PDB file of C-alpha atoms in Angstrom:
ATOM      1  CA  MET A   1     -72.030 -73.055 147.773  1.00 35.00           C
ATOM      2  CA  ASN A   2     -68.340 -73.618 147.054  1.00 39.00           C
ATOM      3  CA  ASP A   3     -66.317 -76.601 148.300  1.00 42.00           C
ATOM      4  CA  SER A   4     -64.787 -74.751 151.245  1.00 40.00           C
ATOM      5  CA  ALA A   5     -68.177 -73.534 152.419  1.00 40.00           C
ATOM      6  CA  ARG A   6     -69.567 -77.058 152.250  1.00 39.00           C
ATOM      7  CA  HIS A   7     -66.659 -78.394 154.318  1.00 42.00           C
ATOM      8  CA  LEU A   8     -67.174 -75.660 156.888  1.00 41.00           C
ATOM      9  CA  SER A   9     -70.956 -75.817 157.190  1.00 41.00           C
ATOM     10  CA  GLY A  10     -71.020 -79.616 157.316  1.00 44.00           C
ATOM     11  CA  ASP A  11     -68.812 -80.066 160.367  1.00 55.00           C
ATOM     12  CA  ALA A  12     -68.654 -76.786 162.266  1.00 67.00           C
ATOM     13  CA  SER A  13     -71.388 -77.195 164.879  1.00 70.00           C
ATOM     14  CA  GLY A  14     -69.913 -80.164 166.727  1.00 93.00           C
ATOM     15  CA  LEU A  15     -66.392 -78.911 166.196  1.00 96.00           C
ATOM     16  CA  HIS A  16     -67.121 -75.649 168.010  1.00 96.00           C
ATOM     17  CA  ALA A  17     -68.084 -77.620 171.122  1.00 95.00           C
ATOM     18  CA  ARG A  18     -65.015 -79.845 170.827  1.00 97.00           C
ATOM     19  CA  TRP A  19     -62.720 -76.825 170.569  1.00 97.00           C
ATOM     20  CA  GLN A  20     -64.321 -75.061 173.515  1.00 96.00           C
ATOM     21  CA  ASN A  21     -64.108 -78.125 175.757  1.00 96.00           C
ATOM     22  CA  ALA A  22     -60.450 -78.767 174.945  1.00 98.00           C
ATOM     23  CA  LEU A  23     -59.410 -75.137 175.273  1.00 98.00           C
ATOM     24  CA  VAL A  24     -61.180 -74.582 178.583  1.00 97.00           C
ATOM     25  CA  ALA A  25     -59.623 -77.773 179.965  1.00 97.00           C
ATOM     26  CA  ALA A  26     -56.168 -76.693 178.765  1.00 97.00           C
ATOM     27  CA  ARG A  27     -56.582 -73.381 180.580  1.00 96.00           C
ATOM     28  CA  GLY A  28     -56.816 -75.350 183.815  1.00 92.00           C
ATOM     29  CA  GLY A  29     -59.581 -73.159 185.142  1.00 83.00           C
ATOM     30  CA  GLY A  30     -57.735 -69.988 184.342  1.00 83.00           C
ATOM     31  CA  PRO A  31     -59.328 -66.994 182.627  1.00 87.00           C
ATOM     32  CA  GLY A  32     -59.332 -66.384 178.929  1.00 93.00           C
ATOM     33  CA  PRO A  33     -61.235 -64.809 176.068  1.00 96.00           C
ATOM     34  CA  ASP A  34     -64.224 -66.311 174.282  1.00 97.00           C
ATOM     35  CA  PRO A  35     -63.025 -69.567 172.677  1.00 96.00           C
ATOM     36  CA  LEU A  36     -65.344 -69.449 169.665  1.00 96.00           C
ATOM     37  CA  PRO A  37     -63.598 -66.788 167.548  1.00 97.00           C
ATOM     38  CA  TYR A  38     -60.462 -68.925 167.712  1.00 97.00           C
ATOM     39  CA  ALA A  39     -62.461 -71.929 166.538  1.00 97.00           C
ATOM     40  CA  ASP A  40     -63.908 -69.893 163.668  1.00 97.00           C
ATOM     41  CA  ALA A  41     -60.464 -68.734 162.575  1.00 97.00           C
ATOM     42  CA  LEU A  42     -59.119 -72.284 162.589  1.00 98.00           C
ATOM     43  CA  LEU A  43     -62.159 -73.715 160.814  1.00 97.00           C
ATOM     44  CA  ALA A  44     -61.747 -71.118 158.072  1.00 97.00           C
ATOM     45  CA  ARG A  45     -58.210 -72.404 157.565  1.00 97.00           C
ATOM     46  CA  TRP A  46     -59.375 -76.020 157.452  1.00 97.00           C
ATOM     47  CA  ALA A  47     -61.944 -75.054 154.778  1.00 96.00           C
ATOM     48  CA  GLU A  48     -59.497 -73.428 152.350  1.00 96.00           C
ATOM     49  CA  PRO A  49     -60.140 -74.285 148.698  1.00 95.00           C
ATOM     50  CA  GLN A  50     -56.784 -75.974 148.019  1.00 94.00           C
ATOM     51  CA  ARG A  51     -57.699 -78.771 150.431  1.00 95.00           C
ATOM     52  CA  ARG A  52     -59.253 -82.083 149.382  1.00 95.00           C
ATOM     53  CA  TYR A  53     -58.210 -84.459 152.142  1.00 95.00           C
ATOM     54  CA  HIS A  54     -56.929 -82.065 154.830  1.00 96.00           C
ATOM     55  CA  THR A  55     -60.403 -80.615 155.440  1.00 96.00           C
ATOM     56  CA  THR A  56     -62.738 -80.203 158.402  1.00 96.00           C
ATOM     57  CA  THR A  57     -63.810 -83.807 157.790  1.00 95.00           C
ATOM     58  CA  HIS A  58     -60.236 -84.948 158.459  1.00 96.00           C
ATOM     59  CA  LEU A  59     -60.121 -82.712 161.540  1.00 97.00           C
ATOM     60  CA  ALA A  60     -63.324 -84.265 162.907  1.00 96.00           C
ATOM     61  CA  GLN A  61     -62.150 -87.805 162.175  1.00 96.00           C
ATOM     62  CA  VAL A  62     -58.808 -87.342 163.915  1.00 97.00           C
ATOM     63  CA  LEU A  63     -60.538 -85.848 166.960  1.00 98.00           C
ATOM     64  CA  GLU A  64     -62.832 -88.883 167.086  1.00 97.00           C
ATOM     65  CA  ARG A  65     -59.829 -91.205 166.994  1.00 98.00           C
ATOM     66  CA  VAL A  66     -58.225 -89.254 169.829  1.00 98.00           C
ATOM     67  CA  ASP A  67     -61.405 -89.955 171.796  1.00 98.00           C
ATOM     68  CA  THR A  68     -60.871 -93.663 171.135  1.00 98.00           C
ATOM     69  CA  LEU A  69     -57.248 -93.488 172.298  1.00 98.00           C
ATOM     70  CA  ALA A  70     -57.631 -90.854 175.035  1.00 98.00           C
ATOM     71  CA  GLY A  71     -56.994 -93.262 177.902  1.00 98.00           C
ATOM     72  CA  HIS A  72     -53.437 -93.746 176.649  1.00 98.00           C
ATOM     73  CA  ALA A  73     -52.534 -90.032 176.632  1.00 98.00           C
ATOM     74  CA  ALA A  74     -50.987 -88.123 179.511  1.00 98.00           C
ATOM     75  CA  ASP A  75     -53.056 -85.044 178.586  1.00 98.00           C
ATOM     76  CA  PRO A  76     -55.695 -85.795 175.943  1.00 98.00           C
ATOM     77  CA  ASP A  77     -56.977 -82.222 175.829  1.00 98.00           C
ATOM     78  CA  LEU A  78     -53.577 -80.931 174.758  1.00 98.00           C
ATOM     79  CA  VAL A  79     -53.526 -83.672 172.136  1.00 98.00           C
ATOM     80  CA  ARG A  80     -56.917 -82.442 170.929  1.00 98.00           C
ATOM     81  CA  LEU A  81     -55.602 -78.896 170.614  1.00 98.00           C
ATOM     82  CA  ALA A  82     -52.647 -80.268 168.659  1.00 98.00           C
ATOM     83  CA  VAL A  83     -55.102 -81.936 166.278  1.00 98.00           C
ATOM     84  CA  TRP A  84     -56.708 -78.563 165.611  1.00 98.00           C
ATOM     85  CA  PHE A  85     -53.359 -77.000 164.765  1.00 98.00           C
ATOM     86  CA  HIS A  86     -51.499 -79.884 163.087  1.00 97.00           C
ATOM     87  CA  ASP A  87     -52.654 -79.011 159.556  1.00 96.00           C
ATOM     88  CA  ALA A  88     -53.931 -75.498 160.242  1.00 97.00           C
ATOM     89  CA  VAL A  89     -51.364 -74.221 157.757  1.00 97.00           C
ATOM     90  CA  TYR A  90     -51.524 -76.428 154.686  1.00 97.00           C
ATOM     91  CA  ARG A  91     -50.134 -75.648 151.259  1.00 94.00           C
ATOM     92  CA  PRO A  92     -49.433 -78.782 149.205  1.00 92.00           C
ATOM     93  CA  ASP A  93     -46.616 -77.000 147.373  1.00 90.00           C
ATOM     94  CA  ARG A  94     -44.775 -76.099 150.592  1.00 90.00           C
ATOM     95  CA  SER A  95     -42.574 -78.187 152.881  1.00 89.00           C
ATOM     96  CA  GLU A  96     -42.781 -76.111 156.063  1.00 94.00           C
ATOM     97  CA  ASN A  97     -46.478 -76.583 156.861  1.00 96.00           C
ATOM     98  CA  GLU A  98     -45.926 -78.306 160.203  1.00 96.00           C
ATOM     99  CA  GLU A  99     -43.467 -75.668 161.404  1.00 97.00           C
ATOM    100  CA  ARG A 100     -45.799 -72.853 160.396  1.00 98.00           C
ATOM    101  CA  SER A 101     -48.721 -74.646 162.060  1.00 98.00           C
ATOM    102  CA  ALA A 102     -46.725 -75.033 165.281  1.00 98.00           C
ATOM    103  CA  ALA A 103     -45.779 -71.348 165.172  1.00 98.00           C
ATOM    104  CA  LEU A 104     -49.456 -70.474 164.774  1.00 98.00           C
ATOM    105  CA  ALA A 105     -50.228 -72.469 167.916  1.00 98.00           C
ATOM    106  CA  GLU A 106     -47.437 -70.666 169.771  1.00 98.00           C
ATOM    107  CA  ARG A 107     -49.004 -67.321 168.866  1.00 98.00           C
ATOM    108  CA  ALA A 108     -52.684 -68.166 169.359  1.00 98.00           C
ATOM    109  CA  LEU A 109     -52.799 -70.340 172.454  1.00 98.00           C
ATOM    110  CA  PRO A 110     -51.216 -67.909 174.958  1.00 97.00           C
ATOM    111  CA  GLU A 111     -53.627 -65.244 173.745  1.00 97.00           C
ATOM    112  CA  ALA A 112     -56.467 -67.747 174.246  1.00 97.00           C
ATOM    113  CA  GLY A 113     -55.404 -68.305 177.860  1.00 97.00           C
ATOM    114  CA  VAL A 114     -53.381 -71.527 177.661  1.00 97.00           C
ATOM    115  CA  PRO A 115     -50.373 -71.572 180.036  1.00 97.00           C
ATOM    116  CA  ASP A 116     -46.885 -71.625 178.594  1.00 97.00           C
ATOM    117  CA  ALA A 117     -46.288 -75.309 179.367  1.00 97.00           C
ATOM    118  CA  GLY A 118     -49.475 -76.354 177.594  1.00 98.00           C
ATOM    119  CA  THR A 119     -48.677 -74.185 174.597  1.00 98.00           C
ATOM    120  CA  ALA A 120     -45.196 -75.666 174.340  1.00 98.00           C
ATOM    121  CA  GLU A 121     -46.587 -79.198 174.447  1.00 98.00           C
ATOM    122  CA  VAL A 122     -49.122 -78.497 171.708  1.00 98.00           C
ATOM    123  CA  ALA A 123     -46.421 -76.988 169.496  1.00 98.00           C
ATOM    124  CA  ARG A 124     -44.129 -79.954 170.157  1.00 98.00           C
ATOM    125  CA  LEU A 125     -46.878 -82.354 169.155  1.00 98.00           C
ATOM    126  CA  VAL A 126     -47.616 -80.451 165.961  1.00 98.00           C
ATOM    127  CA  ARG A 127     -43.949 -80.603 164.975  1.00 98.00           C
ATOM    128  CA  LEU A 128     -43.971 -84.336 165.675  1.00 97.00           C
ATOM    129  CA  THR A 129     -46.329 -84.864 162.742  1.00 95.00           C
ATOM    130  CA  VAL A 130     -43.409 -84.206 160.395  1.00 93.00           C
ATOM    131  CA  THR A 131     -42.108 -87.715 161.151  1.00 90.00           C
ATOM    132  CA  HIS A 132     -44.945 -89.463 163.034  1.00 92.00           C
ATOM    133  CA  ASP A 133     -42.153 -91.036 165.083  1.00 92.00           C
ATOM    134  CA  PRO A 134     -42.764 -90.382 168.805  1.00 96.00           C
ATOM    135  CA  ALA A 135     -40.222 -91.549 171.343  1.00 95.00           C
ATOM    136  CA  ASP A 136     -41.078 -94.556 173.461  1.00 94.00           C
ATOM    137  CA  GLY A 137     -43.130 -93.384 176.407  1.00 96.00           C
ATOM    138  CA  ASP A 138     -44.335 -90.207 174.672  1.00 98.00           C
ATOM    139  CA  THR A 139     -47.964 -91.122 175.175  1.00 98.00           C
ATOM    140  CA  ASN A 140     -49.339 -87.796 173.938  1.00 98.00           C
ATOM    141  CA  GLY A 141     -47.272 -88.144 170.781  1.00 98.00           C
ATOM    142  CA  GLU A 142     -48.297 -91.754 170.309  1.00 98.00           C
ATOM    143  CA  VAL A 143     -51.983 -90.842 170.500  1.00 98.00           C
ATOM    144  CA  LEU A 144     -51.682 -87.914 168.094  1.00 98.00           C
ATOM    145  CA  CYS A 145     -49.664 -89.843 165.520  1.00 97.00           C
ATOM    146  CA  ASP A 146     -51.872 -92.940 165.685  1.00 98.00           C
ATOM    147  CA  ALA A 147     -55.014 -90.829 165.356  1.00 98.00           C
ATOM    148  CA  ASP A 148     -53.584 -88.972 162.369  1.00 97.00           C
ATOM    149  CA  LEU A 149     -52.488 -92.179 160.600  1.00 97.00           C
ATOM    150  CA  ALA A 150     -55.647 -94.158 161.352  1.00 97.00           C
ATOM    151  CA  ILE A 151     -57.037 -93.315 157.901  1.00 97.00           C
ATOM    152  CA  LEU A 152     -54.491 -95.832 156.584  1.00 98.00           C
ATOM    153  CA  ALA A 153     -56.502 -98.586 158.285  1.00 98.00           C
ATOM    154  CA  SER A 154     -59.879 -97.611 156.846  1.00 97.00           C
ATOM    155  CA  ALA A 155     -62.082 -99.849 154.722  1.00 97.00           C
ATOM    156  CA  PRO A 156     -60.862-100.258 151.121  1.00 95.00           C
ATOM    157  CA  LYS A 157     -63.444 -97.899 149.610  1.00 96.00           C
ATOM    158  CA  GLU A 158     -62.663 -95.160 152.149  1.00 97.00           C
ATOM    159  CA  TYR A 159     -58.936 -95.678 151.682  1.00 97.00           C
ATOM    160  CA  ALA A 160     -59.312 -95.359 147.906  1.00 96.00           C
ATOM    161  CA  ALA A 161     -61.195 -92.084 148.397  1.00 96.00           C
ATOM    162  CA  TYR A 162     -58.410 -90.832 150.689  1.00 96.00           C
ATOM    163  CA  ALA A 163     -55.751 -91.717 148.124  1.00 96.00           C
ATOM    164  CA  ALA A 164     -57.732 -89.948 145.396  1.00 96.00           C
ATOM    165  CA  GLN A 165     -58.078 -86.831 147.546  1.00 96.00           C
ATOM    166  CA  VAL A 166     -54.331 -86.769 148.177  1.00 95.00           C
ATOM    167  CA  ARG A 167     -53.771 -86.940 144.423  1.00 95.00           C
ATOM    168  CA  GLU A 168     -56.188 -84.016 143.930  1.00 96.00           C
ATOM    169  CA  GLU A 169     -54.280 -81.920 146.464  1.00 95.00           C
ATOM    170  CA  TYR A 170     -51.150 -82.515 144.409  1.00 95.00           C
ATOM    171  CA  GLY A 171     -52.889 -81.896 141.097  1.00 95.00           C
ATOM    172  CA  PHE A 172     -50.135 -79.475 140.098  1.00 95.00           C
ATOM    173  CA  VAL A 173     -47.603 -82.352 140.093  1.00 96.00           C
ATOM    174  CA  PRO A 174     -47.230 -84.336 136.825  1.00 97.00           C
ATOM    175  CA  ASP A 175     -48.319 -87.983 136.978  1.00 96.00           C
ATOM    176  CA  ASP A 176     -44.844 -89.499 136.713  1.00 96.00           C
ATOM    177  CA  ALA A 177     -43.415 -87.291 139.446  1.00 96.00           C
ATOM    178  CA  PHE A 178     -46.397 -87.894 141.716  1.00 96.00           C
ATOM    179  CA  THR A 179     -46.187 -91.657 141.238  1.00 96.00           C
ATOM    180  CA  GLU A 180     -42.505 -91.627 142.110  1.00 96.00           C
ATOM    181  CA  GLY A 181     -42.985 -89.462 145.175  1.00 95.00           C
ATOM    182  CA  ARG A 182     -46.062 -91.243 146.467  1.00 96.00           C
ATOM    183  CA  ALA A 183     -44.461 -94.651 145.990  1.00 97.00           C
ATOM    184  CA  ALA A 184     -41.468 -93.491 148.028  1.00 95.00           C
ATOM    185  CA  VAL A 185     -43.778 -92.384 150.840  1.00 93.00           C
ATOM    186  CA  LEU A 186     -45.620 -95.708 150.805  1.00 95.00           C
ATOM    187  CA  ARG A 187     -42.376 -97.698 150.873  1.00 95.00           C
ATOM    188  CA  GLN A 188     -41.087 -95.582 153.747  1.00 92.00           C
ATOM    189  CA  LEU A 189     -44.236 -96.302 155.733  1.00 92.00           C
ATOM    190  CA  LEU A 190     -44.123-100.011 154.971  1.00 95.00           C
ATOM    191  CA  GLU A 191     -40.481-100.195 156.088  1.00 93.00           C
ATOM    192  CA  LEU A 192     -41.312 -98.872 159.549  1.00 90.00           C
ATOM    193  CA  PRO A 193     -41.203-101.603 162.201  1.00 92.00           C
ATOM    194  CA  ARG A 194     -44.638-100.426 163.350  1.00 95.00           C
ATOM    195  CA  LEU A 195     -47.050 -97.819 162.100  1.00 96.00           C
ATOM    196  CA  PHE A 196     -49.045 -97.530 165.326  1.00 98.00           C
ATOM    197  CA  ARG A 197     -47.690 -97.127 168.857  1.00 97.00           C
ATOM    198  CA  THR A 198     -50.762 -97.325 171.082  1.00 98.00           C
ATOM    199  CA  PRO A 199     -52.078-100.751 172.132  1.00 98.00           C
ATOM    200  CA  HIS A 200     -55.379-100.090 170.358  1.00 98.00           C
ATOM    201  CA  GLY A 201     -53.681 -98.915 167.187  1.00 98.00           C
ATOM    202  CA  ALA A 202     -51.335-101.885 167.104  1.00 98.00           C
ATOM    203  CA  ALA A 203     -54.143-104.375 167.635  1.00 98.00           C
ATOM    204  CA  GLU A 204     -56.882-102.826 165.514  1.00 98.00           C
ATOM    205  CA  TRP A 205     -55.189-100.820 162.756  1.00 98.00           C
ATOM    206  CA  GLU A 206     -51.713-102.138 161.958  1.00 98.00           C
ATOM    207  CA  ALA A 207     -52.508-105.149 159.760  1.00 98.00           C
ATOM    208  CA  ARG A 208     -55.246-103.425 157.766  1.00 98.00           C
ATOM    209  CA  ALA A 209     -53.114-100.330 157.210  1.00 98.00           C
ATOM    210  CA  ARG A 210     -50.254-102.396 155.849  1.00 98.00           C
ATOM    211  CA  GLN A 211     -52.614-104.169 153.481  1.00 98.00           C
ATOM    212  CA  ASN A 212     -53.977-100.842 152.199  1.00 98.00           C
ATOM    213  CA  LEU A 213     -50.505 -99.394 151.730  1.00 98.00           C
ATOM    214  CA  THR A 214     -49.331-102.507 149.895  1.00 97.00           C
ATOM    215  CA  THR A 215     -52.365-102.432 147.607  1.00 97.00           C
ATOM    216  CA  GLU A 216     -51.892 -98.763 146.767  1.00 97.00           C
ATOM    217  CA  LEU A 217     -48.200 -99.300 146.054  1.00 97.00           C
ATOM    218  CA  GLU A 218     -48.991-102.208 143.730  1.00 96.00           C
ATOM    219  CA  LEU A 219     -51.602-100.143 141.857  1.00 95.00           C
ATOM    220  CA  LEU A 220     -49.175 -97.253 141.472  1.00 93.00           C
ATOM    221  CA  THR A 221     -46.226 -99.242 140.227  1.00 90.00           C
ATOM    222  CA  HIS A 222     -47.781-101.949 138.033  1.00 85.00           C
TER     223      HIS A 222
END
């Protein structure tokens, strides 16, 4: 079994149910086609062979973190749909992944029965993951961005595995160029006044994330 097949088979069963529940809720009781073919098409994207970190495991983990933060969101089911789409298009050598992922949501969700307003909100949220900088009071955006960045607050061993997977995804980049680019990303994150916007994220994840980022930066540059 190849890597993409392992990613897909390992996580798909629970993810199908998560997709169906979120999509049906986003329809608001309206009609629509069978949700599962849409889930299969998205899961195939998340299992593409160029992925090492942005896999179905990442998808499942971000959905779990949305569950943790759901009480803060204005519409957690739209946030969950945004999680499904936020890295649905992912090419490490491209810079327009978020825009292409949002455009995919704008095509697929109306066909799947989601009203225009819900589709627009999902696409907006996907585009927000370019900056992870939601406006104050954008509770849906705060939940999505905190859930996506929560990996930064993981235990040291898990964080090291995440960092290694990111390096593998950028295996086509020479070491010196990767070090320079990754260090710039880490410094940019550390310079933010806050990484997490939800009360839970601020209390539970902020300090540990900053420690992990600082440690990675030190290892890269010394």
